[in-house]
Coordinates of N, CA and C in Angstrom, one line a residue:
Chain A
X117 N 19.9 2.6 -8.7 CA 18.4 2.4 -8.6 C 17.4 2.7 -9.9
X118 N 16.1 1.6 -9.5 CA 16.1 2.0 -11.3 C 15.0 2.3 -12.0
X119 N 14.4 3.3 -12.0 CA 13.4 4.9 -12.4 C 12.2 3.7 -13.7
X120 N 11.8 4.4 -13.3 CA 9.6 4.5 -13.8 C 9.8 4.9 -14.4
X121 N 8.9 5.9 -16.1 CA 8.9 6.8 -16.6 C 6.9 7.1 -16.4
X122 N 6.2 7.1 -16.4 CA 4.8 7.3 -17.0 C 4.6 7.5 -17.7
X123 N 3.8 7.6 -19.3 CA 3.2 8.6 -20.0 C 1.9 8.5 -20.6
X124 N 1.0 9.2 -20.4 CA 1.0 10.5 -20.6 C 0.9 10.8 -19.0
X125 N 0.9 11.7 -17.9 CA 0.4 11.4 -16.7 C -0.8 12.5 -16.1
X126 N -1.4 13.1 -17.8 CA -3.2 12.5 -17.1 C -3.5 12.0 -18.9
X127 N -4.6 11.0 -19.3 CA -5.6 11.2 -20.0 C -6.5 10.8 -20.0
X128 N -7.8 11.5 -20.6 CA -9.1 12.4 -21.0 C -9.5 10.8 -22.1
X129 N -10.2 10.6 -21.8 CA -10.8 10.1 -22.7 C -12.6 9.7 -22.5
X130 N -12.9 8.8 -23.2 CA -14.5 8.0 -23.4 C -15.3 7.6 -23.5
X131 N -16.4 6.8 -22.3 CA -16.0 5.5 -22.0 C -16.0 4.4 -24.0
X132 N -16.3 4.2 -23.3 CA -15.2 2.7 -25.0 C -14.2 3.4 -25.9
X133 N -13.3 4.1 -25.1 CA -12.1 4.1 -26.0 C -11.0 2.9 -25.4
X134 N -9.8 3.2 -26.1 CA -9.5 2.5 -26.1 C -8.1 3.4 -26.0
X135 N -8.0 3.0 -24.4 CA -6.3 3.6 -24.0 C -5.1 2.7 -23.6
X136 N -4.5 3.6 -23.7 CA -3.1 2.9 -23.8 C -2.3 3.9 -22.4
X137 N -0.9 3.1 -22.1 CA -0.7 3.7 -20.4 C 0.8 2.9 -20.2
X138 N 1.5 4.1 -21.1 CA 3.0 3.3 -21.3 C 4.0 4.0 -19.8
X139 N 4.7 2.6 -19.2 CA 6.0 2.7 -18.8 C 7.7 2.0 -19.2
X140 N 7.9 2.9 -18.9 CA 9.8 3.1 -20.0 C 10.7 2.6 -18.4
X141 N 11.5 2.0 -18.5 CA 12.8 1.6 -17.6 C 13.2 2.2 -17.7
X142 N 14.5 2.2 -16.7 CA 15.3 3.4 -17.2 C 16.6 2.2 -17.2
X143 N 16.1 0.9 -17.5 CA 17.6 -0.7 -17.5 C 16.5 -1.9 -17.3
X144 N 16.9 -2.8 -18.0 CA 17.2 -3.9 -18.4 C 15.8 -4.4 -16.9
X145 N 14.4 -4.3 -16.9 CA 13.6 -5.5 -16.0 C 13.1 -6.6 -16.1
X146 N 13.2 -7.0 -17.8 CA 12.9 -8.4 -17.6 C 11.4 -8.5 -17.7
X147 N 10.1 -8.9 -17.0 CA 9.1 -9.3 -17.2 C 9.0 -8.7 -16.0
X148 N 9.7 -7.9 -15.4 CA 9.5 -8.1 -13.3 C 8.1 -7.1 -13.6
X149 N 7.4 -6.3 -14.0 CA 6.5 -5.7 -13.6 C 4.8 -5.5 -13.4
X150 N 4.5 -5.3 -12.5 CA 3.3 -5.2 -12.6 C 2.5 -3.3 -12.1
X151 N 1.0 -4.0 -12.8 CA 0.2 -2.3 -13.0 C -0.2 -2.7 -11.6
X152 N -1.7 -1.1 -11.5 CA -1.6 -1.3 -10.6 C -2.9 0.2 -10.8
X153 N -4.3 -0.1 -9.8 CA -5.3 1.1 -11.0 C -5.5 1.4 -8.9
X154 N -6.1 2.5 -8.9 CA -6.1 3.7 -7.8 C -7.6 4.7 -7.9
X155 N -8.1 4.3 -6.6 CA -9.3 5.6 -7.1 C -9.4 6.2 -5.5
X156 N -10.0 7.4 -5.7 CA -9.2 8.8 -4.2 C -9.9 8.0 -3.4
X157 N -8.9 7.6 -2.0 CA -9.4 7.6 -1.2 C -9.5 6.5 -0.8
X158 N -8.3 5.7 -1.9 CA -8.2 4.5 -1.6 C -7.0 3.7 -1.9
X159 N -7.0 2.6 -1.6 CA -5.4 1.5 -1.3 C -5.7 1.0 -3.3
X160 N -4.3 1.2 -3.8 CA -4.1 0.0 -5.3 C -4.5 -0.6 -5.6
X161 N -5.8 -1.5 -6.4 CA -5.5 -2.4 -6.5 C -4.5 -3.0 -7.8
X162 N -4.1 -4.2 -8.1 CA -3.5 -4.7 -8.9 C -4.2 -5.0 -9.6
X163 N -4.0 -5.0 -11.4 CA -4.9 -5.6 -12.5 C -3.4 -6.1 -12.8
X164 N -1.8 -6.6 -13.1 CA -1.6 -7.3 -13.8 C -0.2 -7.8 -13.0
X165 N 0.5 -8.9 -13.4 CA 2.0 -9.7 -12.8 C 2.9 -9.4 -13.9
X166 N 3.9 -9.5 -14.0 CA 5.3 -9.8 -14.5 C 4.5 -9.8 -16.3
X167 N 4.4 -8.6 -16.2 CA 4.3 -7.8 -17.3 C 2.7 -7.4 -18.4
X168 N 2.5 -9.0 -18.6 CA 0.7 -9.8 -19.5 C 0.7 -10.9 -18.2
X169 N 0.6 -10.8 -16.9 CA 0.1 -12.0 -16.7 C -1.8 -10.7 -15.8
X170 N -3.0 -12.2 -16.3 CA -4.3 -10.5 -15.6 C -4.9 -11.4 -14.2
X171 N -4.5 -10.2 -13.3 CA -4.5 -10.8 -12.3 C -5.4 -12.0 -11.3
X172 N -6.5 -12.6 -10.7 CA -7.4 -13.0 -10.4 C -8.3 -12.3 -10.6
X173 N -9.1 -12.0 -11.6 CA -11.5 -11.5 -10.8 C -10.8 -10.1 -11.1
X174 N -9.7 -9.4 -12.5 CA -9.5 -8.3 -13.1 C -10.5 -8.4 -14.7
X175 N -11.3 -7.7 -14.7 CA -12.1 -7.7 -17.0 C -10.9 -7.9 -17.7
X176 N -10.8 -8.6 -18.2 CA -10.2 -9.2 -19.6 C -10.0 -8.2 -20.5
X177 N -11.1 -6.3 -20.3 CA -10.5 -4.8 -21.0 C -9.7 -5.5 -20.8
X178 N -8.7 -5.0 -19.7 CA -8.0 -5.1 -19.4 C -6.6 -6.6 -20.4
X179 N -5.4 -5.3 -20.7 CA -4.0 -6.4 -20.9 C -2.5 -5.5 -20.6
X180 N -1.5 -6.5 -21.1 CA -0.4 -5.1 -20.6 C 0.8 -6.0 -21.6
X181 N 1.2 -5.5 -22.2 CA 2.6 -5.9 -23.1 C 3.9 -4.8 -22.5
X182 N 5.1 -6.1 -22.6 CA 6.3 -5.4 -23.3 C 7.4 -5.4 -24.9
X183 N 8.1 -4.6 -24.8 CA 8.9 -3.7 -25.8 C 10.1 -4.0 -25.6
X184 N 11.5 -4.5 -25.2 CA 12.4 -4.4 -24.3 C 11.8 -3.3 -23.3
X185 N 12.3 -1.7 -23.0 CA 12.1 -2.0 -21.5 C 10.2 -0.8 -21.1
X186 N 10.5 -1.1 -22.4 CA 9.1 -0.4 -22.3 C 7.6 -1.2 -22.5
X187 N 6.9 -0.9 -21.0 CA 5.6 -1.8 -20.4 C 4.5 -1.1 -21.4
X188 N 3.3 -1.6 -22.1 CA 1.8 -0.8 -21.8 C 1.1 -1.8 -21.2
X189 N -0.3 -0.8 -20.5 CA -1.1 -1.3 -20.1 C -2.7 -0.7 -21.3
X190 N -3.7 -1.3 -21.5 CA -4.1 -1.5 -22.7 C -5.4 -1.8 -21.8
X191 N -5.9 -0.9 -22.2 CA -8.1 -0.9 -22.2 C -8.9 -1.1 -23.0
X192 N -9.2 -2.3 -23.4 CA -9.9 -2.4 -24.2 C -10.9 -1.3 -24.7
X193 N -11.2 -0.7 -23.7 CA -13.1 -0.7 -24.1 C -13.3 0.2 -22.6
X194 N -13.2 1.8 -22.7 CA -12.5 2.0 -21.2 C -14.0 2.2 -20.4
X195 N -14.9 1.5 -19.8 CA -16.5 1.6 -18.8 C -15.9 3.0 -17.5
X196 N -16.8 3.5 -17.3 CA -17.0 3.7 -16.0 C -16.0 4.5 -15.0
X197 N -16.4 2.6 -14.6 CA -15.7 1.5 -13.6 C -14.0 2.5 -13.8
X198 N -13.3 2.4 -15.2 CA -12.0 3.3 -15.4 C -11.0 4.6 -14.8
X199 N -11.8 5.2 -14.6 CA -11.4 6.7 -14.0 C -10.3 6.6 -12.7
X200 N -9.9 6.5 -13.2 CA -8.7 6.0 -12.0 C -7.3 6.8 -11.6
X201 N -6.5 6.1 -11.4 CA -4.5 6.6 -11.9 C -4.4 5.3 -11.7
X202 N -3.9 5.1 -12.7 CA -3.0 3.6 -13.2 C -1.1 4.0 -12.6
X203 N -1.0 3.6 -11.8 CA 0.9 2.7 -11.6 C 1.7 2.0 -12.2
X204 N 2.8 2.2 -12.4 CA 3.5 0.8 -13.0 C 4.2 0.3 -12.4
X205 N 5.1 -1.0 -11.8 CA 5.9 -0.8 -10.6 C 7.1 -2.3 -11.4
X206 N 8.2 -1.7 -11.1 CA 9.0 -2.6 -11.1 C 9.7 -3.7 -10.1
X207 N 9.5 -5.1 -10.3 CA 11.0 -5.9 -8.8 C 11.4 -6.0 -9.7
X208 N 12.3 -6.0 -10.2 CA 13.7 -6.7 -11.0 C 13.9 -6.4 -9.4
X209 N 14.9 -5.0 -8.6 CA 15.9 -4.1 -8.1 C 15.0 -3.5 -7.3
X210 N 14.6 -4.7 -5.8 CA 13.7 -4.0 -5.3 C 12.4 -3.4 -6.1
X211 N 11.6 -2.4 -5.9 CA 10.4 -2.1 -6.0 C 10.5 -0.7 -6.4
X212 N 9.9 -0.3 -7.6 CA 9.6 1.6 -7.5 C 8.0 1.6 -8.8
X213 N 7.9 2.4 -8.8 CA 6.9 2.5 -9.3 C 6.4 4.2 -9.8
X214 N 6.1 3.9 -10.9 CA 5.8 5.4 -11.8 C 5.1 6.1 -11.1
X215 N 4.6 7.6 -11.7 CA 4.8 8.4 -10.9 C 3.4 9.1 -11.2
X216 N 2.3 7.5 -11.3 CA 0.8 7.3 -12.0 C 0.4 8.4 -12.9
X217 N -0.5 7.5 -13.7 CA -1.2 8.3 -15.3 C -2.8 8.4 -14.7
X218 N -2.7 9.1 -14.7 CA -5.3 9.5 -14.3 C -5.3 10.2 -15.4
X219 N -6.2 9.1 -15.5 CA -7.3 8.8 -16.9 C -8.0 9.0 -16.0
X220 N -9.0 10.8 -17.5 CA -10.2 10.9 -16.4 C -11.3 10.8 -18.0
X221 N -12.6 11.3 -17.7 CA -13.6 11.8 -18.1 C -13.3 12.9 -19.8
X222 N -12.7 12.3 -20.9 CA -13.6 14.0 -21.7 C -14.3 14.0 -21.4
Chain B
X132 N -11.6 -13.6 4.0 CA -11.1 -12.9 3.0 C -10.3 -12.1 3.9
X133 N -8.9 -11.6 3.7 CA -7.8 -11.2 4.0 C -8.6 -9.7 4.1
X134 N -7.7 -9.1 5.4 CA -8.0 -8.1 5.6 C -7.0 -7.4 5.8
X135 N -6.5 -6.7 6.6 CA -5.6 -5.3 6.5 C -5.5 -4.5 7.8
X136 N -4.7 -3.9 9.0 CA -5.3 -3.0 8.8 C -4.8 -2.0 9.7
X137 N -4.3 -1.1 9.7 CA -3.0 -0.2 10.3 C -3.7 0.3 10.8
X138 N -2.7 1.5 12.6 CA -2.5 1.7 13.6 C -1.4 2.6 14.3
X139 N -2.1 3.3 14.9 CA -0.6 4.9 15.0 C -0.7 5.8 15.3
X140 N -0.2 6.7 15.6 CA -0.4 8.2 15.7 C -0.5 8.6 14.5
X141 N -1.3 9.6 15.0 CA -1.2 10.2 13.2 C -0.7 11.7 13.2
X142 N 0.2 12.1 14.1 CA 1.0 13.1 14.5 C 2.1 12.2 14.8
X143 N 3.0 12.7 13.9 CA 4.6 12.7 14.9 C 5.2 14.1 14.7
X144 N 6.4 14.0 16.0 CA 6.8 15.6 15.8 C 8.4 15.4 15.1
X145 N 9.0 16.4 14.2 CA 10.3 15.9 13.5 C 11.1 15.5 14.4
X146 N 11.6 14.3 13.9 CA 13.1 14.8 14.9 C 12.4 12.4 15.8
X147 N 11.3 12.4 15.8 CA 11.0 11.1 16.6 C 11.3 10.1 15.4
X148 N 11.0 9.1 16.3 CA 10.2 8.1 15.3 C 8.3 7.9 14.7
X149 N 8.8 7.2 13.9 CA 7.2 6.9 13.6 C 6.9 5.6 13.6
X150 N 5.9 5.1 14.2 CA 5.6 3.9 14.6 C 4.2 2.7 14.3
X151 N 4.3 1.8 13.7 CA 2.5 1.4 12.5 C 3.0 0.1 12.9
X152 N 2.1 0.0 13.5 CA 1.1 -1.7 13.9 C -0.1 -2.6 12.4
X153 N 0.4 -3.3 11.7 CA -0.7 -3.9 10.9 C -0.9 -5.2 11.2
X154 N -1.7 -5.0 11.5 CA -3.0 -6.8 11.9 C -3.8 -7.3 10.6
X155 N -3.6 -8.4 10.5 CA -3.9 -9.0 9.6 C -4.9 -10.3 10.7
X156 N -6.2 -10.1 9.1 CA -7.4 -10.5 10.0 C -7.3 -11.6 8.8
X157 N -8.4 -12.8 9.0 CA -9.1 -14.1 7.9 C -8.0 -14.8 7.1
X158 N -6.6 -14.7 7.5 CA -5.6 -15.8 7.8 C -4.5 -15.1 7.6
X159 N -3.1 -16.4 7.4 CA -2.4 -16.4 9.1 C -1.2 -15.7 8.4
X160 N -0.4 -15.1 9.0 CA 0.6 -14.2 8.5 C 2.1 -15.1 7.9
X161 N 1.8 -15.6 8.4 CA 2.7 -17.2 7.7 C 2.9 -17.3 6.2
X162 N 3.3 -17.3 6.0 CA 4.1 -18.2 4.3 C 3.7 -17.1 2.7
X163 N 3.9 -16.0 4.3 CA 3.6 -14.6 1.8 C 4.8 -13.5 2.5
X164 N 5.0 -12.6 2.0 CA 4.8 -11.5 2.6 C 4.1 -10.4 2.5
X165 N 5.3 -9.2 3.5 CA 4.1 -8.1 4.6 C 5.7 -7.5 4.0
X166 N 5.0 -6.3 2.8 CA 5.4 -5.2 2.4 C 4.4 -3.3 3.7
X167 N 5.2 -2.4 3.4 CA 5.2 -0.8 3.8 C 5.0 -0.3 2.7
X168 N 4.0 0.1 2.5 CA 4.3 1.9 0.8 C 3.5 2.5 1.5
X169 N 4.6 4.0 1.5 CA 3.9 5.1 1.4 C 3.7 6.2 0.6
X170 N 2.4 7.0 0.6 CA 2.1 7.6 -0.5 C 1.9 9.7 0.6
X171 N 2.9 10.1 -0.4 CA 3.1 11.5 0.0 C 1.6 12.5 0.0
X172 N 1.0 13.0 0.0 CA -0.2 13.5 -0.1 C -0.5 13.8 -1.3
X173 N -0.8 14.0 -2.6 CA -0.9 14.1 -4.4 C 0.2 13.7 -5.3
X174 N 1.1 12.6 -4.7 CA 2.0 12.2 -4.9 C 2.0 10.7 -5.0
X175 N 3.3 10.0 -5.7 CA 2.4 8.5 -6.0 C 3.0 8.2 -5.0
X176 N 3.9 6.2 -5.6 CA 3.8 5.4 -4.5 C 5.2 5.4 -4.1
X177 N 5.3 4.9 -2.6 CA 7.1 4.3 -2.8 C 6.8 3.6 -1.9
X178 N 7.1 2.4 -2.3 CA 8.2 1.1 -1.8 C 8.4 1.7 -0.7
X179 N 8.7 1.0 1.1 CA 9.4 1.0 2.6 C 10.8 0.0 2.3
X180 N 9.5 -1.7 1.7 CA 10.2 -2.6 2.5 C 9.8 -3.7 2.6
X181 N 10.0 -5.7 2.7 CA 9.4 -6.4 3.2 C 9.7 -7.2 4.2
X182 N 9.1 -7.9 5.1 CA 9.2 -9.1 5.3 C 8.7 -9.7 5.8
X183 N 9.2 -10.3 6.4 CA 8.3 -12.1 5.7 C 8.5 -13.4 6.8
X184 N 7.2 -14.6 7.9 CA 7.7 -14.8 8.9 C 8.4 -15.3 9.8
X185 N 9.4 -15.6 8.8 CA 10.6 -16.3 9.7 C 11.5 -15.0 9.6
X186 N 11.2 -13.7 9.6 CA 12.3 -12.3 10.2 C 13.1 -11.8 8.9
X187 N 12.9 -12.1 7.4 CA 13.7 -12.1 6.4 C 13.2 -11.2 6.0
X188 N 14.4 -10.0 5.6 CA 13.6 -8.1 5.0 C 14.6 -7.7 4.5
X189 N 14.3 -6.9 3.6 CA 14.4 -6.5 2.7 C 14.4 -4.4 2.5
X190 N 14.6 -3.8 3.2 CA 15.0 -2.2 3.2 C 14.4 -1.0 1.0
X191 N 13.5 -0.8 1.6 CA 13.5 0.4 0.3 C 15.0 1.1 0.7
X192 N 16.9 1.5 -0.6 CA 18.1 1.5 0.0 C 17.7 2.6 -0.3
X193 N 16.8 3.9 -0.3 CA 16.8 5.2 0.3 C 16.6 5.0 1.6
X194 N 15.7 4.5 2.1 CA 15.5 4.9 3.1 C 16.4 4.0 4.5
X195 N 16.8 2.9 3.7 CA 17.2 1.4 4.6 C 17.3 2.5 6.4
X196 N 19.2 3.1 6.3 CA 19.0 3.2 7.2 C 18.2 4.1 8.5
X197 N 17.1 4.2 8.1 CA 16.3 4.6 9.4 C 14.6 3.2 9.0
X198 N 14.8 2.3 8.9 CA 13.5 2.1 8.2 C 13.8 0.7 9.2
X199 N 12.4 -0.5 9.7 CA 12.6 -1.6 9.9 C 11.6 -1.7 10.8
X200 N 11.5 -3.0 10.1 CA 10.5 -3.6 9.8 C 10.7 -4.7 10.6
X201 N 9.6 -5.6 11.5 CA 9.4 -6.6 12.0 C 7.9 -6.9 12.2
X202 N 8.2 -8.3 13.0 CA 6.9 -9.1 12.9 C 6.5 -10.2 13.9
X203 N 5.5 -10.0 14.5 CA 4.9 -11.3 15.0 C 4.5 -11.4 15.3
X204 N 4.3 -13.3 14.6 CA 3.3 -14.2 14.1 C 2.3 -14.5 15.5
X205 N 2.3 -14.3 17.0 CA 1.5 -14.9 17.5 C 0.5 -14.1 17.7
X206 N 0.6 -12.9 17.1 CA -0.8 -11.6 17.3 C -1.2 -11.0 15.9
X207 N 0.0 -12.2 14.7 CA -0.5 -11.3 13.2 C 0.2 -10.8 13.1
X208 N 0.5 -9.9 12.7 CA 0.6 -8.7 13.1 C 2.3 -8.7 12.8
X209 N 2.6 -7.4 12.0 CA 3.9 -6.2 11.6 C 4.3 -5.0 11.7
X210 N 5.6 -4.5 12.0 CA 5.4 -3.1 11.9 C 5.8 -2.9 11.1
X211 N 6.0 -1.8 11.7 CA 7.4 -0.2 10.6 C 8.0 1.2 11.7
X212 N 8.9 1.0 11.9 CA 9.8 2.2 12.2 C 10.1 2.9 11.6
X213 N 9.8 4.5 11.6 CA 11.0 5.1 10.7 C 11.4 6.4 11.2
X214 N 12.5 6.3 11.8 CA 13.3 7.6 12.5 C 13.5 9.3 11.8
X215 N 13.7 9.4 12.6 CA 14.0 10.4 12.4 C 13.8 11.5 11.3
X216 N 11.9 11.0 11.6 CA 11.7 12.1 10.4 C 11.7 13.1 10.2
X217 N 11.3 13.6 9.2 CA 10.5 14.7 9.2 C 9.3 15.5 8.0
X218 N 9.0 17.1 7.9 CA 7.9 17.3 6.7 C 7.7 16.0 5.8
X219 N 9.3 15.4 5.4 CA 9.1 15.2 4.2 C 8.3 13.3 3.9
X220 N 8.6 12.8 5.8 CA 7.5 11.6 5.8 C 6.5 11.7 5.7
X221 N 5.3 12.9 6.0 CA 4.3 12.5 6.7 C 3.3 12.1 5.3
X222 N 2.4 11.0 5.1 CA 2.0 11.3 4.3 C 0.6 9.5 4.3
X223 N 0.3 9.2 3.5 CA -0.5 8.0 4.0 C 0.2 6.7 3.9
X224 N 0.1 6.0 4.5 CA 1.3 5.1 5.2 C 0.0 3.3 5.1
X225 N 0.4 2.6 4.1 CA 0.0 1.3 3.8 C 0.9 0.3 4.3
X226 N 0.4 -0.8 4.1 CA 0.5 -2.3 4.5 C -0.1 -3.1 4.2
X227 N 0.6 -4.0 2.9 CA -0.4 -4.9 2.2 C 0.7 -6.6 2.1
X228 N -0.2 -7.0 1.1 CA 0.9 -9.0 1.8 C 1.8 -9.0 -0.5
X229 N 1.4 -9.6 0.4 CA 2.8 -9.9 -0.9 C 2.5 -11.9 -1.7
X230 N 0.8 -11.8 -2.4 CA 0.8 -13.1 -2.7 C 2.2 -14.0 -3.6
X231 N 0.8 -15.1 -3.7 CA 1.4 -15.7 -4.2 C 2.2 -16.1 -6.5
X232 N 2.0 -14.5 -6.7 CA 3.1 -13.5 -7.7 C 4.0 -13.2 -7.0
X233 N 5.0 -13.2 -6.3 CA 6.2 -12.6 -6.0 C 5.8 -12.1 -4.6
X234 N 7.7 -11.6 -4.4 CA 7.7 -11.5 -3.1 C 6.4 -9.5 -3.4
X235 N 6.8 -8.9 -4.4 CA 6.8 -7.6 -4.4 C 5.4 -7.3 -5.1
X236 N 4.3 -8.7 -4.9 CA 3.4 -8.0 -6.4 C 2.4 -7.7 -5.3
X237 N 1.5 -6.6 -4.9 CA 0.7 -6.5 -3.6 C -1.1 -6.9 -3.7
X238 N -1.6 -7.6 -3.5 CA -2.1 -8.0 -3.5 C -3.2 -8.3 -2.5
X239 N -3.2 -7.4 -1.6 CA -4.1 -7.1 -0.6 C -3.8 -5.5 0.2
X240 N -4.3 -5.1 0.7 CA -3.6 -3.7 1.3 C -4.5 -3.0 2.4
X241 N -3.9 -2.8 3.6 CA -5.1 -1.8 4.8 C -5.9 -0.6 3.8
X242 N -6.7 -0.2 4.2 CA -7.3 1.0 4.0 C -6.5 2.4 4.0
X243 N -5.3 2.5 4.5 CA -4.0 3.1 4.5 C -4.2 3.9 6.3
X244 N -3.0 4.7 6.3 CA -3.5 5.5 8.1 C -2.5 6.7 6.8
X245 N -3.5 8.0 7.6 CA -2.1 9.1 7.1 C -1.6 9.5 8.7
X246 N -0.4 9.4 8.2 CA 0.6 10.2 9.8 C 1.3 11.9 9.0
X247 N 0.8 13.2 9.9 CA 1.3 13.8 9.5 C 3.1 13.9 10.3
X248 N 3.5 15.2 10.0 CA 5.0 14.9 10.3 C 5.0 16.4 11.0
X249 N 5.2 17.1 12.2 CA 4.2 18.4 12.8 C 5.2 18.4 14.1
X250 N 5.6 19.7 14.4 CA 5.7 20.2 15.2 C 4.3 21.3 16.3

């Protein structure tokens, strides 16, 4: 099984901050990685797929990158609507999600 | 606008079979992959499996012996069966669609339905 390790588990930030969330795969997954945002009581929403491709309608302040087996989701300037939990998802072999990163108000 | 709606019992007894249906509206169930994902209370997300309108399916290896997906194109619905449930199967179950970005990238989701496993 491919394990996905996200860090940090909780991130405290302020509006306007640049925020970075990391997801490390236990083996090579090429670019088969997506990022989702989930708010309490709601279904997840896809933000990025194939490591760095922005889903249609997602603000450009969200971006994704890859370095080897490490993937990064960056929010360039945190907005009030961005306080949520973020999950990475690998789909190189079946599909597994990271354990999530909660972005909370500092 | 595609909409998905889960339906099924909210309470299932241990050792019994959990059965859920996802009704798709606003678009055809053909030509897309359809998944089930669950989320245990306070926990992360777990992909259970997908099915295509042709009947092609793929399951999470950790649950493969207990999960069966089926699809009914005439009703625009697909279904999940999970056998021999225990308390650890208590979760919010989501149905979701994989769009044109790949079989696993889920672009439309249902609102989720909570299933409790308890006697």
